[in-house]
Short mmCIF file of C-alpha atoms in Angstrom, two decimals:
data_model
loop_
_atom_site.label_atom_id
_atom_site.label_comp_id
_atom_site.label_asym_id
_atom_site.label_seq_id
_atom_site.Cartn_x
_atom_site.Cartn_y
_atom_site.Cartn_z
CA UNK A 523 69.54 -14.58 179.26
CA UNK A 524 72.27 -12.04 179.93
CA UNK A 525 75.32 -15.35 180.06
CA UNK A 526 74.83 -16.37 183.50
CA UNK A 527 76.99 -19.59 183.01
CA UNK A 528 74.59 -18.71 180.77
CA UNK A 529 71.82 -18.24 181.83
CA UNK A 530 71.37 -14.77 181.56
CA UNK A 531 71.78 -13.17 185.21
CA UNK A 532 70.12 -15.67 187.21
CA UNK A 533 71.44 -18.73 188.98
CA UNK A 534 69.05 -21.72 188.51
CA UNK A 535 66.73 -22.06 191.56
CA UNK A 536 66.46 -25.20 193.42
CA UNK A 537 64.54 -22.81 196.15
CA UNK A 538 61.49 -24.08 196.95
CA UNK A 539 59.24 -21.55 195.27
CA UNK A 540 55.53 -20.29 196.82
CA UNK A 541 52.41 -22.22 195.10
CA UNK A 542 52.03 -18.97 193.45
CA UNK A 543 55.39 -18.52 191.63
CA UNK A 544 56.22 -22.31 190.75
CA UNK A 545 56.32 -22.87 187.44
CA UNK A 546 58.80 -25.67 187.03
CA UNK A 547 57.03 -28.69 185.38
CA UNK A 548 58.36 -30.75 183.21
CA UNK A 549 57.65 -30.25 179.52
CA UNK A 550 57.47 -32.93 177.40
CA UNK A 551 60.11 -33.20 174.45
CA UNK A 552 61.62 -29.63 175.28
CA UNK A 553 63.33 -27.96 172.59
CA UNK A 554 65.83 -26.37 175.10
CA UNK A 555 69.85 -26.46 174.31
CA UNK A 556 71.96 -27.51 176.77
CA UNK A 557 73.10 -24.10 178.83
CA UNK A 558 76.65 -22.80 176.98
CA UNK A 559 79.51 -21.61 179.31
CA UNK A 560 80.50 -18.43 179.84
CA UNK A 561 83.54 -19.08 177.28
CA UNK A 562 81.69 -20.22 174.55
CA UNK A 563 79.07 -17.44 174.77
CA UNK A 564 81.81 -14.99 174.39
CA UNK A 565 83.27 -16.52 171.66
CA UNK A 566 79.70 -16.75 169.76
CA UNK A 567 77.89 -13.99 171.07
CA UNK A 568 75.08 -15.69 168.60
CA UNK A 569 74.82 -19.45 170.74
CA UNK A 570 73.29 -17.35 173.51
CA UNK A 571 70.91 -15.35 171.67
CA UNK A 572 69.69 -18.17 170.18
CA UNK A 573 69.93 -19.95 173.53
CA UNK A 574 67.77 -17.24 175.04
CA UNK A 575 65.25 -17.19 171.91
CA UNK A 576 64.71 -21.23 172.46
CA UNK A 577 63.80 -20.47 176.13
CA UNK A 578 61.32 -17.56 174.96
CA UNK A 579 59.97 -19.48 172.86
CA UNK A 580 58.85 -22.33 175.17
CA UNK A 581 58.00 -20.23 177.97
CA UNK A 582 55.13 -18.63 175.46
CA UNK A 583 54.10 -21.74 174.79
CA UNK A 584 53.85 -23.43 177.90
CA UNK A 585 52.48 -21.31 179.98
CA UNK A 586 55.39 -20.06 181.61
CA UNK A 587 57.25 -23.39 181.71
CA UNK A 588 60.52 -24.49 180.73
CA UNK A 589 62.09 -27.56 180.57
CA UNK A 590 65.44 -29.41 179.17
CA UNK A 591 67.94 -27.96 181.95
CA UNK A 592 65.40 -25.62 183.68
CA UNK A 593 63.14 -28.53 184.15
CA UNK A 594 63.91 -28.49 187.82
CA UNK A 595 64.27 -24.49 188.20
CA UNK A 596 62.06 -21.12 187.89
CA UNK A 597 62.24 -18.73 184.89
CA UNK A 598 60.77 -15.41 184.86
CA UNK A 599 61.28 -12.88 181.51
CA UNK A 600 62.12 -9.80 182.01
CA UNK A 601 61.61 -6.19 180.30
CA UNK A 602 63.93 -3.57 180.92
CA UNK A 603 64.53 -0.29 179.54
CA UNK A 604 68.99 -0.49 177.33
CA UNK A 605 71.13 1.87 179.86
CA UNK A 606 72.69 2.98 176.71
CA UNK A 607 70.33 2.76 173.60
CA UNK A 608 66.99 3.36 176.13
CA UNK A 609 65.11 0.55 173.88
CA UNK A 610 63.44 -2.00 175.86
CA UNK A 611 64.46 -5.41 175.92
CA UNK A 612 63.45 -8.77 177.44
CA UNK A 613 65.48 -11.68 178.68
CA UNK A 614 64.59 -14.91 180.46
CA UNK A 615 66.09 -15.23 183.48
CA UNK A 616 66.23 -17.99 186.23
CA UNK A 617 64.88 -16.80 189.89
CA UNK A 618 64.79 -17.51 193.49
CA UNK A 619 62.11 -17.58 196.11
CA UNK A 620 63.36 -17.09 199.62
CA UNK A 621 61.43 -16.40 202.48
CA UNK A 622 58.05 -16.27 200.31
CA UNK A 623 60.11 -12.77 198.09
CA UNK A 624 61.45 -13.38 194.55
CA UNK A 625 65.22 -12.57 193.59
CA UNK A 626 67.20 -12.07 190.36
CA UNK A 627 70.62 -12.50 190.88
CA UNK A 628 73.42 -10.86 188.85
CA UNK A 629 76.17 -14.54 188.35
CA UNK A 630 76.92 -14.51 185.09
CA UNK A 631 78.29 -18.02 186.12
CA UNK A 632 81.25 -16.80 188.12
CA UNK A 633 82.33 -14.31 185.28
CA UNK A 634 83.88 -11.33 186.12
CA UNK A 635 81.69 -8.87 185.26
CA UNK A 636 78.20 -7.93 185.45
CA UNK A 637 75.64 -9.54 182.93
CA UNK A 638 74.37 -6.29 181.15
CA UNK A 639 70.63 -6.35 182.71
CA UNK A 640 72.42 -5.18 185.84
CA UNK A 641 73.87 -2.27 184.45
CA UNK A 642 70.34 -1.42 182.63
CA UNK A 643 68.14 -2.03 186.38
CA UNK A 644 70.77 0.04 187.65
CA UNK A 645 69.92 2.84 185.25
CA UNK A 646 66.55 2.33 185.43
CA UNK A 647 64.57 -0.15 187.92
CA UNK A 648 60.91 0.15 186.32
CA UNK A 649 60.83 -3.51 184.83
CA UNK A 650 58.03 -5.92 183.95
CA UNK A 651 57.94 -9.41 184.93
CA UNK A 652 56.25 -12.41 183.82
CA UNK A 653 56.43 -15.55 186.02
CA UNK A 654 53.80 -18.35 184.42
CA UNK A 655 50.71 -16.63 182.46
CA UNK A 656 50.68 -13.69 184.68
CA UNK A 657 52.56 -10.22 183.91
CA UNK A 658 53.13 -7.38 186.10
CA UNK A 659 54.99 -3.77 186.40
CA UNK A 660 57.41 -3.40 189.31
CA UNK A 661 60.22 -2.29 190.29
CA UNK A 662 63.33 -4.19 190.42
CA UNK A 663 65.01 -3.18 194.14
CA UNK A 664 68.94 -3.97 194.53
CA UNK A 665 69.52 -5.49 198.04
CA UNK A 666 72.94 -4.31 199.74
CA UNK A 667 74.51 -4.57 203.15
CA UNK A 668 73.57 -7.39 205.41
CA UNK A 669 70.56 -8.23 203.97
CA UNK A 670 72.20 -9.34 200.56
CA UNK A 671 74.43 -11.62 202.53
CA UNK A 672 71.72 -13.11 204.45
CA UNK A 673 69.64 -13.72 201.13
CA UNK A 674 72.91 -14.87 198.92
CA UNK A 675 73.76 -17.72 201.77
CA UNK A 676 70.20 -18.95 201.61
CA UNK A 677 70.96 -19.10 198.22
CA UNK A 678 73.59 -20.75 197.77
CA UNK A 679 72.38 -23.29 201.34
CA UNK A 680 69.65 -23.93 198.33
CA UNK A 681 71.13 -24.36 195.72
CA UNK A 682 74.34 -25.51 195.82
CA UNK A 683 75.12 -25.49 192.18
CA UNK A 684 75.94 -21.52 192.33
CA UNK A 685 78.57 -22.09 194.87
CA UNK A 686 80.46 -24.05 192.30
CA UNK A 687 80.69 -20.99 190.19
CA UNK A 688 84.38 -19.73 190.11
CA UNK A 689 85.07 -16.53 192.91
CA UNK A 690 84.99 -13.63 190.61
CA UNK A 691 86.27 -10.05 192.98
CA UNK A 692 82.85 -8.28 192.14
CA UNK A 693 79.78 -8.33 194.67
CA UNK A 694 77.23 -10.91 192.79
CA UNK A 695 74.17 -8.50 192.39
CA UNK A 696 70.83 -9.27 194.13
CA UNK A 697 67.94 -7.55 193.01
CA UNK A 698 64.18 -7.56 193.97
CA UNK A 699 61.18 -7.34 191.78
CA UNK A 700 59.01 -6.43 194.63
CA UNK A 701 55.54 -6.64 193.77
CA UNK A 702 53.29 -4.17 195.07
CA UNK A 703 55.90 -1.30 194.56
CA UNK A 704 55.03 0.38 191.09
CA UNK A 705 56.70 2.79 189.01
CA UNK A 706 53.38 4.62 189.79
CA UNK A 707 54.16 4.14 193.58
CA UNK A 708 57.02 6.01 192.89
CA UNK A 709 56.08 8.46 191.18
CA UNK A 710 53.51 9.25 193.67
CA UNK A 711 55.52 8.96 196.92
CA UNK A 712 56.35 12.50 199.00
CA UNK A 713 59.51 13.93 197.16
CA UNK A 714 62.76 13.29 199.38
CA UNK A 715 65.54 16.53 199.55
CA UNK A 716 69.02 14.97 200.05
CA UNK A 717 71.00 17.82 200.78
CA UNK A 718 74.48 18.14 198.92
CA UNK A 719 76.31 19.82 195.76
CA UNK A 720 74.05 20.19 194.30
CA UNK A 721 70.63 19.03 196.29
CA UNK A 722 69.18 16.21 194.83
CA UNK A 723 65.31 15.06 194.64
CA UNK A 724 64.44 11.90 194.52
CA UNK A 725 61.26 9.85 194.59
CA UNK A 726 60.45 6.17 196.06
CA UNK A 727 59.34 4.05 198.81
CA UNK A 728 61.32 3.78 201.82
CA UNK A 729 62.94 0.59 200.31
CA UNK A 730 63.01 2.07 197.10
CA UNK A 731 64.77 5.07 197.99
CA UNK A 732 67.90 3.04 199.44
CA UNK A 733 68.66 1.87 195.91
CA UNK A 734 68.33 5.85 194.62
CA UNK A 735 70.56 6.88 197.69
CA UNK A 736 73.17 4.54 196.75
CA UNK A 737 73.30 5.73 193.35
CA UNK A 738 73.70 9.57 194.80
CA UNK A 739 75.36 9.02 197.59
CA UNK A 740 76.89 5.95 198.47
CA UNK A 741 76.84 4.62 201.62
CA UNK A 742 73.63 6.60 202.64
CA UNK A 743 70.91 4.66 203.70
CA UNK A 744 67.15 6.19 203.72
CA UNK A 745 66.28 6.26 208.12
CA UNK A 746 62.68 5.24 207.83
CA UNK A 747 63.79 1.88 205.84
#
């Protein structure tokens, strides 16, 4: 998990999840460390990789469950394609369910930058998810504007625990796996022109398109959204 007060980008979920997505029971004699701080994950880059491996390791083998301090939370693992070295790479991460929609959320426990699967949705937003036994392809969405507000105070109205995070200046990132809305959806929608220097063509659902118009042109916003 990315450090996410360590946790990798994810603040732990107290959100009541949908019957389909909870996957918090308790397991029995977990094998789980304790979560390390931000700090101590920066001074031993290796106590979170091993940190992360433990919770890998029991999410394989309990069916998508995770317990010593996630035994009251959601965890999801994540495949994403390295911004930089283009190799994929996986990371547990904790999750959210508000309003029946699943969110990742970019903490990093208050820190004051970005845990690095931001940077690498940002780059590129075809993930894979697995929540309990089941896997799927999707594509991770970044919410902005309004909406991210409205979701991040129902997060935090949730789960109180990430408004005890220190203030860092950044925007916490919110992101959506949305389900339903495939890499091949994408690739398949009507091309979009967006007219500039030079013309850019981009690809997506109507939803998926604000994230690519941010990225061009900030501040643009896709009208049929």
């Amino acid at each position: 998990m990315t450090n996410d007060h360590a946790i990798p980008g994810g603040s732990a979920s107290s959100a009541a999840a949908t019957p389909a997505t909870a996957h918090h029971s308790s397991v029995p004699d977990s094998r789980v460390p304790r979560i390390p701080t931000h700090a101590e994950a920066r001074a031993n880059p290796e106590i979170l990789r091993r940190f992360n491996a433990a919770v890998v390791e029991e999410f394989e083998s309990n069916g998508g469950r995770v317990g010593g301090p996630f035994a009251d939370s959601h965890v999801l693992l994540l495949t994403m394609t390295g911004a930089k070295s283009g190799r994929r790479r996986r990371t547990p991460l904790e999750y959210f369910t508000v309003d029946g929609r699943m969110y990742i959320v970019g903490t990093r426990g208050g820190a004051p930058q970005h845990p690095a699967w931001v940077h690498n949705l940002r780059v590129n937003s075809a993930v894979r998810v697995e929540v309990g036994t089941q896997a799927y392809d999707v594509v991770a969405d970044e919410i902005t504007g309004d909406e991210r507000e409205a979701i991040w105070a129902k997060m935090i109205e949730r789960c109180p625990r990430i408004g005890t995070y220190p203030k860092p200046e950044r925007v916490i990132p919110v992101f959506e796996p949305a389900k339903g809305v495939t890499p091949a959806v994408i690739r398949a929608s009507p091309p979009v022109l967006i007219r500039g220097s030079p013309p850019v063509l981009i690809r997506g659902s109507p939803r998926c398109l604000n994230s690519r118009l941010a990225a061009v042109h900030p501040g643009v916003r896709c009208a049929t959204a």
